[in-house]
Coordinates of C-alpha atoms and ligand atoms in Angstrom, one line a residue:
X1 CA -1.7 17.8 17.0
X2 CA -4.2 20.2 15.8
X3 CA -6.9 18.7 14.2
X4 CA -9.6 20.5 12.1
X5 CA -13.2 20.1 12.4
X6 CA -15.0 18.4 9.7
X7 CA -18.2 17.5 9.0
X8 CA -19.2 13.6 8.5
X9 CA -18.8 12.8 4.6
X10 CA -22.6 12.0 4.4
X11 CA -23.5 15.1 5.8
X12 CA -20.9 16.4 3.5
X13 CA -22.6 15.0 0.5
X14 CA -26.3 16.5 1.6
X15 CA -24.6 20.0 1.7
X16 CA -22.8 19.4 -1.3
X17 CA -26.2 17.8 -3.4
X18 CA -28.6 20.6 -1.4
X19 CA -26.1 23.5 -2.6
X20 CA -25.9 22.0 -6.1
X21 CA -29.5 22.1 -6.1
X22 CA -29.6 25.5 -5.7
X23 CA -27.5 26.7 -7.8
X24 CA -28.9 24.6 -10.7
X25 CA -32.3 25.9 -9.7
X26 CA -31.2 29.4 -10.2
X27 CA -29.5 28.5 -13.5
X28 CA -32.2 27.5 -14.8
X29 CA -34.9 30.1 -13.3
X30 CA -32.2 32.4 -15.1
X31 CA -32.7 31.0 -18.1
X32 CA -36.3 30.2 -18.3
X33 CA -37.0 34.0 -17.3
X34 CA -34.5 35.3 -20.2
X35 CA -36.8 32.5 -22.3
X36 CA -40.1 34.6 -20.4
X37 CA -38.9 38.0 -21.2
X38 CA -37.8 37.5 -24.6
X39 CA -41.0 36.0 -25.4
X40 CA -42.5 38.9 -23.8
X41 CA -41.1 41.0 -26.0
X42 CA -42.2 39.0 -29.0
X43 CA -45.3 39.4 -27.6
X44 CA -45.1 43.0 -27.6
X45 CA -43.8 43.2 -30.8
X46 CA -46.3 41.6 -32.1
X47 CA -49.4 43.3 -30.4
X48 CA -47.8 47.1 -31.6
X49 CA -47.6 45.5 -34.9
X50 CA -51.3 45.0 -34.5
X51 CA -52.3 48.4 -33.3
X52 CA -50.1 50.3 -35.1
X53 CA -51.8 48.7 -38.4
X54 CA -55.4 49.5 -37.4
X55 CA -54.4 53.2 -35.9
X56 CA -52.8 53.3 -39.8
X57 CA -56.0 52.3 -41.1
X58 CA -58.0 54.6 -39.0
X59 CA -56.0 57.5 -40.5
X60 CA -56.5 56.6 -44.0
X61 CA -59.4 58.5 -44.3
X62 CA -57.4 61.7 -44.2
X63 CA -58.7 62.5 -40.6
X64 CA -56.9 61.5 -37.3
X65 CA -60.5 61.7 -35.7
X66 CA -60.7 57.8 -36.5
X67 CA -58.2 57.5 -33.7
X68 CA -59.9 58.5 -30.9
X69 CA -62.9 56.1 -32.2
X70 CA -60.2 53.6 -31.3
X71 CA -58.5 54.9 -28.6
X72 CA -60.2 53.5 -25.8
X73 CA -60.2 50.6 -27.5
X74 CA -56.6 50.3 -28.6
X75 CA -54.5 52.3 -26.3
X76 CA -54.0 50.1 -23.2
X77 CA -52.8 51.8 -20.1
X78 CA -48.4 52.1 -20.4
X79 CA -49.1 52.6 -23.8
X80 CA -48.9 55.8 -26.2
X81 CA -49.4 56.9 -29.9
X82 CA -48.3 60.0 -31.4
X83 CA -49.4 61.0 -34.7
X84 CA -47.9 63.1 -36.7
X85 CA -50.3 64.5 -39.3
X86 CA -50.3 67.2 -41.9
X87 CA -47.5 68.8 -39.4
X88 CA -49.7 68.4 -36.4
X89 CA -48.6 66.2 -33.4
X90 CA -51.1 64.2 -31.7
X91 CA -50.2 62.0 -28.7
X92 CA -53.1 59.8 -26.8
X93 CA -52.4 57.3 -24.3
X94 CA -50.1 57.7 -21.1
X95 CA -46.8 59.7 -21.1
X96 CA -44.1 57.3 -20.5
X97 CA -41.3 60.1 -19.9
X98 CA -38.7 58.9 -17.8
X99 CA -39.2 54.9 -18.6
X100 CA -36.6 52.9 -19.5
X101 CA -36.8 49.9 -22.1
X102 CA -39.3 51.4 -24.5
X103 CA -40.2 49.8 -27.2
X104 CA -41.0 52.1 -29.8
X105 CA -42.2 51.7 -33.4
X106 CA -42.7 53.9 -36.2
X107 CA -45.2 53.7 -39.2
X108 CA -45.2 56.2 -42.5
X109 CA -48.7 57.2 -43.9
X110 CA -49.6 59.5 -46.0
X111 CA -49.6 62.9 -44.9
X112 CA -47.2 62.2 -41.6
X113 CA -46.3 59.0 -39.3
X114 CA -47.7 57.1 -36.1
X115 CA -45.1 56.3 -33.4
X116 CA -46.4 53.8 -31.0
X117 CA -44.4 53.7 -27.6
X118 CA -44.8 50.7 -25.3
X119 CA -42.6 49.3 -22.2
X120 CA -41.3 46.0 -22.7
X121 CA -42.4 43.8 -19.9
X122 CA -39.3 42.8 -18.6
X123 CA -40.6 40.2 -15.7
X124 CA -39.4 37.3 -14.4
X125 CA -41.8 35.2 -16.0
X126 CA -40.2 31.7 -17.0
X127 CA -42.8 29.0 -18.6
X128 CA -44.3 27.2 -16.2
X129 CA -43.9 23.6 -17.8
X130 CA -39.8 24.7 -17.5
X131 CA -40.4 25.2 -13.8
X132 CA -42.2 21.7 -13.3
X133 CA -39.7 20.1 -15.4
X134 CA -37.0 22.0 -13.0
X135 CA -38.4 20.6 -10.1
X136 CA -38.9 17.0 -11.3
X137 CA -35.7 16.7 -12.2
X138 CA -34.2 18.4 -8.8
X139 CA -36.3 16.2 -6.6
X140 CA -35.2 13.4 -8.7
X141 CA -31.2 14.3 -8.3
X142 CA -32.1 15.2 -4.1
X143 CA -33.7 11.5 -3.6
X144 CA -30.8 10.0 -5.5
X145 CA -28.1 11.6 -3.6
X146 CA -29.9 11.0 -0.4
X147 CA -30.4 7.3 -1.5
X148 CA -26.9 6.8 -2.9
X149 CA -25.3 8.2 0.6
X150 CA -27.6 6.0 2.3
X151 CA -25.8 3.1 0.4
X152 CA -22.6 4.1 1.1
X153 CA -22.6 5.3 4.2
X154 CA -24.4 1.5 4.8
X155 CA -21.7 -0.1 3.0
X156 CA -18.9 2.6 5.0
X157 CA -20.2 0.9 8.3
X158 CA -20.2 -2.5 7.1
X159 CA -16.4 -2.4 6.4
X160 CA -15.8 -0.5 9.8
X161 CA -17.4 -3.3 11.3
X162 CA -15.4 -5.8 9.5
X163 CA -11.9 -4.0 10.0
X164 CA -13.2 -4.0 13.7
X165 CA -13.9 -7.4 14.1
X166 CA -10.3 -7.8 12.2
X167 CA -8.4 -6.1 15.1
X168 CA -10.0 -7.6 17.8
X169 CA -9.6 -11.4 16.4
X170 CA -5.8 -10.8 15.7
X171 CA -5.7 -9.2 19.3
X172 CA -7.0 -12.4 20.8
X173 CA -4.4 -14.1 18.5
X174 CA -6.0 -15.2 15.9
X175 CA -3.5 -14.2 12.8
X176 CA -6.0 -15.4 9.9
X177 CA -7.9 -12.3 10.7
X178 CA -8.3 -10.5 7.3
X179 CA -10.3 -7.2 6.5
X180 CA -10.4 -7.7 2.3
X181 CA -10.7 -5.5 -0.2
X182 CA -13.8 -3.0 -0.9
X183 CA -15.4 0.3 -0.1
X184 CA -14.3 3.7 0.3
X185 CA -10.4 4.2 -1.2
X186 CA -9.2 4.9 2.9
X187 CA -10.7 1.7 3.7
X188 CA -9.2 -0.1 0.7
X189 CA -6.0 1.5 2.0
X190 CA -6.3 0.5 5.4
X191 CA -7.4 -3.3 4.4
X192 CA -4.4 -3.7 2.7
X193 CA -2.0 -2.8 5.3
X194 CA -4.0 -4.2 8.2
X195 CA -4.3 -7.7 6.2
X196 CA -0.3 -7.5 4.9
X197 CA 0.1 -6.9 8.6
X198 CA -1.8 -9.8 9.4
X199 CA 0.0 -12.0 7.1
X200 CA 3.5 -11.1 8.4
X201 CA 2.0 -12.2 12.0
X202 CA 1.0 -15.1 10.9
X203 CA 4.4 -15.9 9.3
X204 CA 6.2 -15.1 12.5
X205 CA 3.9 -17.4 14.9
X206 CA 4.1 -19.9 12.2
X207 CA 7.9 -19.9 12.6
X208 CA 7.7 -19.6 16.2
X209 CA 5.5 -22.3 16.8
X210 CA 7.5 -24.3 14.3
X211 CA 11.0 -23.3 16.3
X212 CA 9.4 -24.1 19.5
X213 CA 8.3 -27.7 18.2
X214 CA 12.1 -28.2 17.0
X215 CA 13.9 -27.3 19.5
X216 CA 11.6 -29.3 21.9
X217 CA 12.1 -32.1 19.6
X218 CA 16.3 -31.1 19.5
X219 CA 16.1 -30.8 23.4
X220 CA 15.0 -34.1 24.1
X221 CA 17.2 -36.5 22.7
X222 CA 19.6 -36.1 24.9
X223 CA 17.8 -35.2 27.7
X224 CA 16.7 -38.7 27.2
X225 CA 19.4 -39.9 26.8
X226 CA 20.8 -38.1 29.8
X227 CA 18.1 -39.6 31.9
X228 CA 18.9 -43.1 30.3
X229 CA 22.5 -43.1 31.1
X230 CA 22.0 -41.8 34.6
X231 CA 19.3 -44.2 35.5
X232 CA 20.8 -46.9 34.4
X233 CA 24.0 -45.8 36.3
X234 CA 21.7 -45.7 39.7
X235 CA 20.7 -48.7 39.1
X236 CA 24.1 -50.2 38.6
X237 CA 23.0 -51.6 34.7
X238 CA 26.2 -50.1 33.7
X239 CA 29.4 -48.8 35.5
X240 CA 30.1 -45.2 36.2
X241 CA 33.0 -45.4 33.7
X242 CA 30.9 -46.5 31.1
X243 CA 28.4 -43.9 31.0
X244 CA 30.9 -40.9 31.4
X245 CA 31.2 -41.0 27.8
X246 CA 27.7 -40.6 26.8
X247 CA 26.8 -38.4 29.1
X248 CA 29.8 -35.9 28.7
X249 CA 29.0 -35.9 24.8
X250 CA 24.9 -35.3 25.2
X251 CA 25.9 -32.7 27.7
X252 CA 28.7 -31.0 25.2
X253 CA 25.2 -31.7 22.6
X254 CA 23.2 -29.4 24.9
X255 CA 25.8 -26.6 25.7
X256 CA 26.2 -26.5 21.6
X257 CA 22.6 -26.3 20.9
X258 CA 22.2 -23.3 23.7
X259 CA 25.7 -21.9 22.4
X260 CA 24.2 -21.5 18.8
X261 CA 20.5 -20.5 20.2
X262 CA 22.6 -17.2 21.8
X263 CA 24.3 -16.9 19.2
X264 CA 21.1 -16.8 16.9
X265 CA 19.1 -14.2 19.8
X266 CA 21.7 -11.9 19.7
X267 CA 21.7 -12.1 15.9
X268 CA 17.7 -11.4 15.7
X269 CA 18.5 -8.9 18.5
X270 CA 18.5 -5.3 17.1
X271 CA 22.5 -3.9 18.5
X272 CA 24.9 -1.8 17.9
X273 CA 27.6 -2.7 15.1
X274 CA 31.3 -3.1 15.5
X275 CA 32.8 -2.3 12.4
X276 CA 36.6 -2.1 12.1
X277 CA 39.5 -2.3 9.6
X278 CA 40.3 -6.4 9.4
X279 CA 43.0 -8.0 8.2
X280 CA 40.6 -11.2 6.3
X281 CA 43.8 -13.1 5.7
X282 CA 45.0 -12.7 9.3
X283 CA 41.8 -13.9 10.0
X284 CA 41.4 -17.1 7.8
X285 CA 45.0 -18.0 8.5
X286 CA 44.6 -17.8 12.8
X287 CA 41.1 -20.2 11.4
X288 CA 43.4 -22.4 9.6
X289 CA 46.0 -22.6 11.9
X290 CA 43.5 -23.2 14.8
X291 CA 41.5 -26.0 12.4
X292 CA 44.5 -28.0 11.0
X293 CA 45.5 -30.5 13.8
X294 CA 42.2 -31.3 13.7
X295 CA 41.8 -31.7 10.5
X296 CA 44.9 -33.5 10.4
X297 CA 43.9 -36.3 13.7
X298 CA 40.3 -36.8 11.0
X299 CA 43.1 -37.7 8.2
X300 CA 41.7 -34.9 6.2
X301 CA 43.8 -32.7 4.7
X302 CA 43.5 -29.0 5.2
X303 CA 44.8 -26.2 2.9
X304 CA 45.1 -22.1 3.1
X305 CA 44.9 -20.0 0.2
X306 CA 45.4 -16.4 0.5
X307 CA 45.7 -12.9 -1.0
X308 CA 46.1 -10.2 1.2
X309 CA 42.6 -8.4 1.8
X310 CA 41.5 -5.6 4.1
X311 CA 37.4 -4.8 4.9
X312 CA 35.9 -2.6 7.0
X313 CA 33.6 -4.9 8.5
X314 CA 32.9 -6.7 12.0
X315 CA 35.5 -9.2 12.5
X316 CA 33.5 -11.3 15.2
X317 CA 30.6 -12.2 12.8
X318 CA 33.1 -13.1 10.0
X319 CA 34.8 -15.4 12.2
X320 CA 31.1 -16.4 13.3
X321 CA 30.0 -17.6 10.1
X322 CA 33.9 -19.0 9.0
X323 CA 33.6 -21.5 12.1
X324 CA 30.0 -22.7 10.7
X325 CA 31.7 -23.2 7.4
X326 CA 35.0 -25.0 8.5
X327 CA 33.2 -27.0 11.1
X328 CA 31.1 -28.4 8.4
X329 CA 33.6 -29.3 6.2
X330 CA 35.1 -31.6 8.6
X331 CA 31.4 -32.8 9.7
X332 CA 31.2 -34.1 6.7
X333 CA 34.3 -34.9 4.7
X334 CA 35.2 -38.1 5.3
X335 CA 38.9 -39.2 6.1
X336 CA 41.6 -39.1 3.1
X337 CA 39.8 -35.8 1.4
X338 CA 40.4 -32.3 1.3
X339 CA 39.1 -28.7 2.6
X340 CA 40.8 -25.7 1.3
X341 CA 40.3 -22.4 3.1
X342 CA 40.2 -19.2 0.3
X343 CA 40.8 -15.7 0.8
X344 CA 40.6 -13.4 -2.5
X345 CA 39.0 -10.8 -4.1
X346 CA 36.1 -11.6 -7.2
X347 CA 34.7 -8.7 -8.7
X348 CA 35.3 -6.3 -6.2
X349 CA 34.3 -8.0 -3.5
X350 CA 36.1 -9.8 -0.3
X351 CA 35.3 -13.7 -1.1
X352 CA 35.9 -16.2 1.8
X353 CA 35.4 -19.9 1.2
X354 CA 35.7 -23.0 2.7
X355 CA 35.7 -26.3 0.0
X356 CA 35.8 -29.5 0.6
X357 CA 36.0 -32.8 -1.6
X358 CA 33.3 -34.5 1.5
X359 CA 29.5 -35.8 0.6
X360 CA 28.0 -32.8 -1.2
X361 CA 24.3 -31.8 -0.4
X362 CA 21.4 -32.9 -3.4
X363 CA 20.2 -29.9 -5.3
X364 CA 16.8 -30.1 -3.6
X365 CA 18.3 -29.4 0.2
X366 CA 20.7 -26.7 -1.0
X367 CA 18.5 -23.9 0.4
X368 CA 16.9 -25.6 2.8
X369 CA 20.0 -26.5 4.7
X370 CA 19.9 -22.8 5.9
X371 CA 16.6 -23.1 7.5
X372 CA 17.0 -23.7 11.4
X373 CA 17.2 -27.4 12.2
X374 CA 16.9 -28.6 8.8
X375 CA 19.7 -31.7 8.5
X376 CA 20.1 -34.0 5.2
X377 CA 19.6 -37.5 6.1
X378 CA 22.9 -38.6 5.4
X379 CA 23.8 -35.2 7.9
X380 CA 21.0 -37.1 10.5
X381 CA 22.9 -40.5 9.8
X382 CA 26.5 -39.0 10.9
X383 CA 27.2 -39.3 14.4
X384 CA 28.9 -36.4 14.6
X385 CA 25.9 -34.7 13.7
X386 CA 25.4 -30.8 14.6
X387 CA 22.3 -29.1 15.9
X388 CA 21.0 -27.8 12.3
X389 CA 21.2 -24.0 13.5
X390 CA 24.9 -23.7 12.5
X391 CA 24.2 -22.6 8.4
X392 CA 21.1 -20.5 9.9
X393 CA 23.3 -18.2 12.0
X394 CA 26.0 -18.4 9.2
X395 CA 23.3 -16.9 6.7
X396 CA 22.0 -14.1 9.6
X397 CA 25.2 -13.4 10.3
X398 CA 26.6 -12.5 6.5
X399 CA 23.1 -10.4 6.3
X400 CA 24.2 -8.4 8.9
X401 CA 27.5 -8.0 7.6
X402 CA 25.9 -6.6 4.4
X403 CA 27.0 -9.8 2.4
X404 CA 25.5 -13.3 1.2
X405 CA 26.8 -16.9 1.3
X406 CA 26.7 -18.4 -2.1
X407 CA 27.2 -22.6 -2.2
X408 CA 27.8 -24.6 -4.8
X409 CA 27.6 -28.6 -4.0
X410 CA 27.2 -31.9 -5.7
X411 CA 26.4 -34.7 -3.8
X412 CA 29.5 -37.1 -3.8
X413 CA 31.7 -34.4 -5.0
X414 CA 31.7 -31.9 -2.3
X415 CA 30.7 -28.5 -1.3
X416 CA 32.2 -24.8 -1.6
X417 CA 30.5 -22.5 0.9
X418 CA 31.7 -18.5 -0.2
X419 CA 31.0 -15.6 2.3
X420 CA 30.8 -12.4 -0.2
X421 CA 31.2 -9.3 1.5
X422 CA 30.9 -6.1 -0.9
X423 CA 33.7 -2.8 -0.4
X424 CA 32.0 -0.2 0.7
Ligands
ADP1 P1 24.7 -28.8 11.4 O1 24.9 -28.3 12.8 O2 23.7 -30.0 11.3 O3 25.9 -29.0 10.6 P2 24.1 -26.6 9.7 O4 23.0 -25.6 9.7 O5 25.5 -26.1 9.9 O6 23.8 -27.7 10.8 O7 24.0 -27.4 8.4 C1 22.8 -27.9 8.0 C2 22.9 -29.1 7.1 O8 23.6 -28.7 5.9 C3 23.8 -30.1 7.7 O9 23.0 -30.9 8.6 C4 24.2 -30.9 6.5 O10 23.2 -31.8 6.1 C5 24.4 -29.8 5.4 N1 25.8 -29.4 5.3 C6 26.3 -28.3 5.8 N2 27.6 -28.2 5.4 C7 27.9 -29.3 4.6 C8 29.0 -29.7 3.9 N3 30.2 -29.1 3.9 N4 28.9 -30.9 3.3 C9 27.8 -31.6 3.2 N5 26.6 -31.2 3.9 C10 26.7 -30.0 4.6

């Protein structure tokens, strides 16, 4: 990438403050010498005026020999008189043929008329108090540009430091790292992003940490139980036979918890999708013909409702999250009550539930229950207790599918669990 070379803002703001300097300097020489040269001209106006009164006067005798009595006296040099007497023409003073800007008056007396021709002094002549006043004011806008830059380049520095220290403490790991609000916009800008960044880290190691914590907590119950049974086995406490059973179902524990723990990496895992054409009551009937016996041995009683519905969708992740849901229901329905399996369409969309009459969940655990590892106590109390990760893969799962589980539940009353997938 090409990049362009520019020049640091402060001195940026020194060229911009020196060249507005200037050009308000010449502004206002401009108009202090247009002040000058107009009062010049006043001037002038004013002195002919004069002259041209006593040259009048010194005619009024009848005689223009009065003049040149005066005429070293009154004619300055770029200056000239002709009188025009009795049909005679008289011109003293310089002959200004040829000169530009003249300023010229013209008197009447008796007996003929006095023109009096004079330059106007054009110079660039602005009042001097205008020029002081110029300058005070420009050296007073120079030294507070300079100071005001000072400030913010100062204050510019002070956040680059900051953001600086930022990075480097969330590159050592440290996620409360935060750069703030304040200073130039781009630094506002960037303090924003860097501390949303920051937050969303410190989210994610919070939730790893806290994952890490359960699952080491998850791990090692039946590890220790494991150990328990096979100690105790070795040390001939309690016959072979005896411990088969509790060790076979802390190992099937284990293989479950690292069955749904793949399950979840692959979820979290960006993929490739598989989306086909599926047959969603083909699917919930193969489910509730693969559930029923069981259902049946557990004295619940299992039914299948069904309209026929086709999705484009992937038919792995459906079944994924319908397994969470059916498994459930016979966690925790208790023998001589019901789980229906649905199938239909609501509102356009492909609704999938699994009811059940079982123990409901309280109000208050109805969206924690998706959190990983989260169990209700009466969930904790139940032998037949899962590893808590089942309802979190159920919810990643209908995200990826482009849908949402909805659940409605009262405790004692039982729970409907609804996978809504939208037609695309
Ligand atoms: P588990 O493997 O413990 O079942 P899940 O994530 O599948 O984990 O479910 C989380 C918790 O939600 C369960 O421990 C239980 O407390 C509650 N739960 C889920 N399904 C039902 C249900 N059908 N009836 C009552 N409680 C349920």
């Amino acid at each position: 990438m090409i990049r362009r070379w520019r020049l640091p803002i402060s001195s940026r703001v020194i060229v911009v403050g020196v060249v507005s300097t200037i050009a308000a300097l010449l502004v206002t020489f401009a108009i202090a010498g247009t002040i000058g040269s107009s009062r010049n001209a006043q001037d002038q106006r004013v002195e002919n005026t004069a002259i041209i009164k006593l040259l009048a006067h010194s005619v009024s005798g009848g005689s223009i020999l009065g003049i040149a009595e005066y005429r070293n006296l009154l004619i300055a040099e770029n200056q000239r008189a002709t009188v025009m007497f009795h049909g005679q023409t008289t011109i003293f003073g310089d002959q200004l043929t040829g000169m530009h800007n003249l300023f010229t008056l013209s008197v009447p007396i008796s007996g003929g008329t006095i023109i009096l021709a004079s330059p106007v002094d054009k110079s660039f002549d602005p009042p001097f108090e205008i020029v002081l006043i110029t300058l005070g004011v420009l050296l007073i806008v120079l030294g507070s540009v300079f100071l005001a830059n000072r400030s913010a380049s100062r204050q510019t520095r002070r956040r680059v430091d900051d953001a600086v220290t930022a990075a480097e403490r969330v590159s050592l790991g440290d996620f409360t790292a935060r750069i703030g609000s304040g200073g130039p916009e781009p630094l506002v800008r960037l303090g924003a992003a860097f501390d949303a960044m920051a937050t969303r880290l410190e989210s994610i190691d919070r939730e790893q940490r806290e994952f890490l914590a359960d699952l080491a907590h998850e791990i090692a119950t039946p590890i220790q139980a494991l150990s328990g049974f096979s100690q105790a086995v070795i040390d001939g406490t309690i016959p072979t036979h005896s411990a088969q059973a509790a060790i076979e179902s802390q190992t099937a524990r284990l293989s479950e918890l690292l069955d749904e723990l793949t399950q979840l990496r692959s979820l979290d895992a960006p993929g490739e999708s598989h989306f086909s054409e599926v047959d969603l009551e083909a699917l919930t009937r193969y489910l509730y013909v693969e559930f029923k016996p069981i259902a049946t041995a557990a004295g619940i009683d299992m039914q299948f409702r069904s309209e026929s519905v086709t999705l484009l969708t992937e038919q792995k992740l459906v079944e994924t999250v319908l397994r969470n849901f059916i498994t459930n229901a016979l966690r925790y329905t208790p023998r001589g009550k019901q789980i229906v399996i649905r199938c239909t369409i609501v509102h356009h969309q492909a609704v999938l539930s699994v009811s059940d009459t079982g123990l409901g969940i309280a109000a208050e655990h109805q969206q924690r229950i998706f959190d990983r590892f989260y169990r209700t106590t009466e969930a904790r109390d139940r032998i037949s207790g899962g590893t808590g990760l089942g309802l979190t893969i159920a919810r990643r799962a209908a995200h990826s599918l482009g849908g949402h589980i909805e659940l409605e539940s009262e405790p004692g009353q039982g729970s409907d669990f609804r996978l809504v997938l939208p037609f695309t």
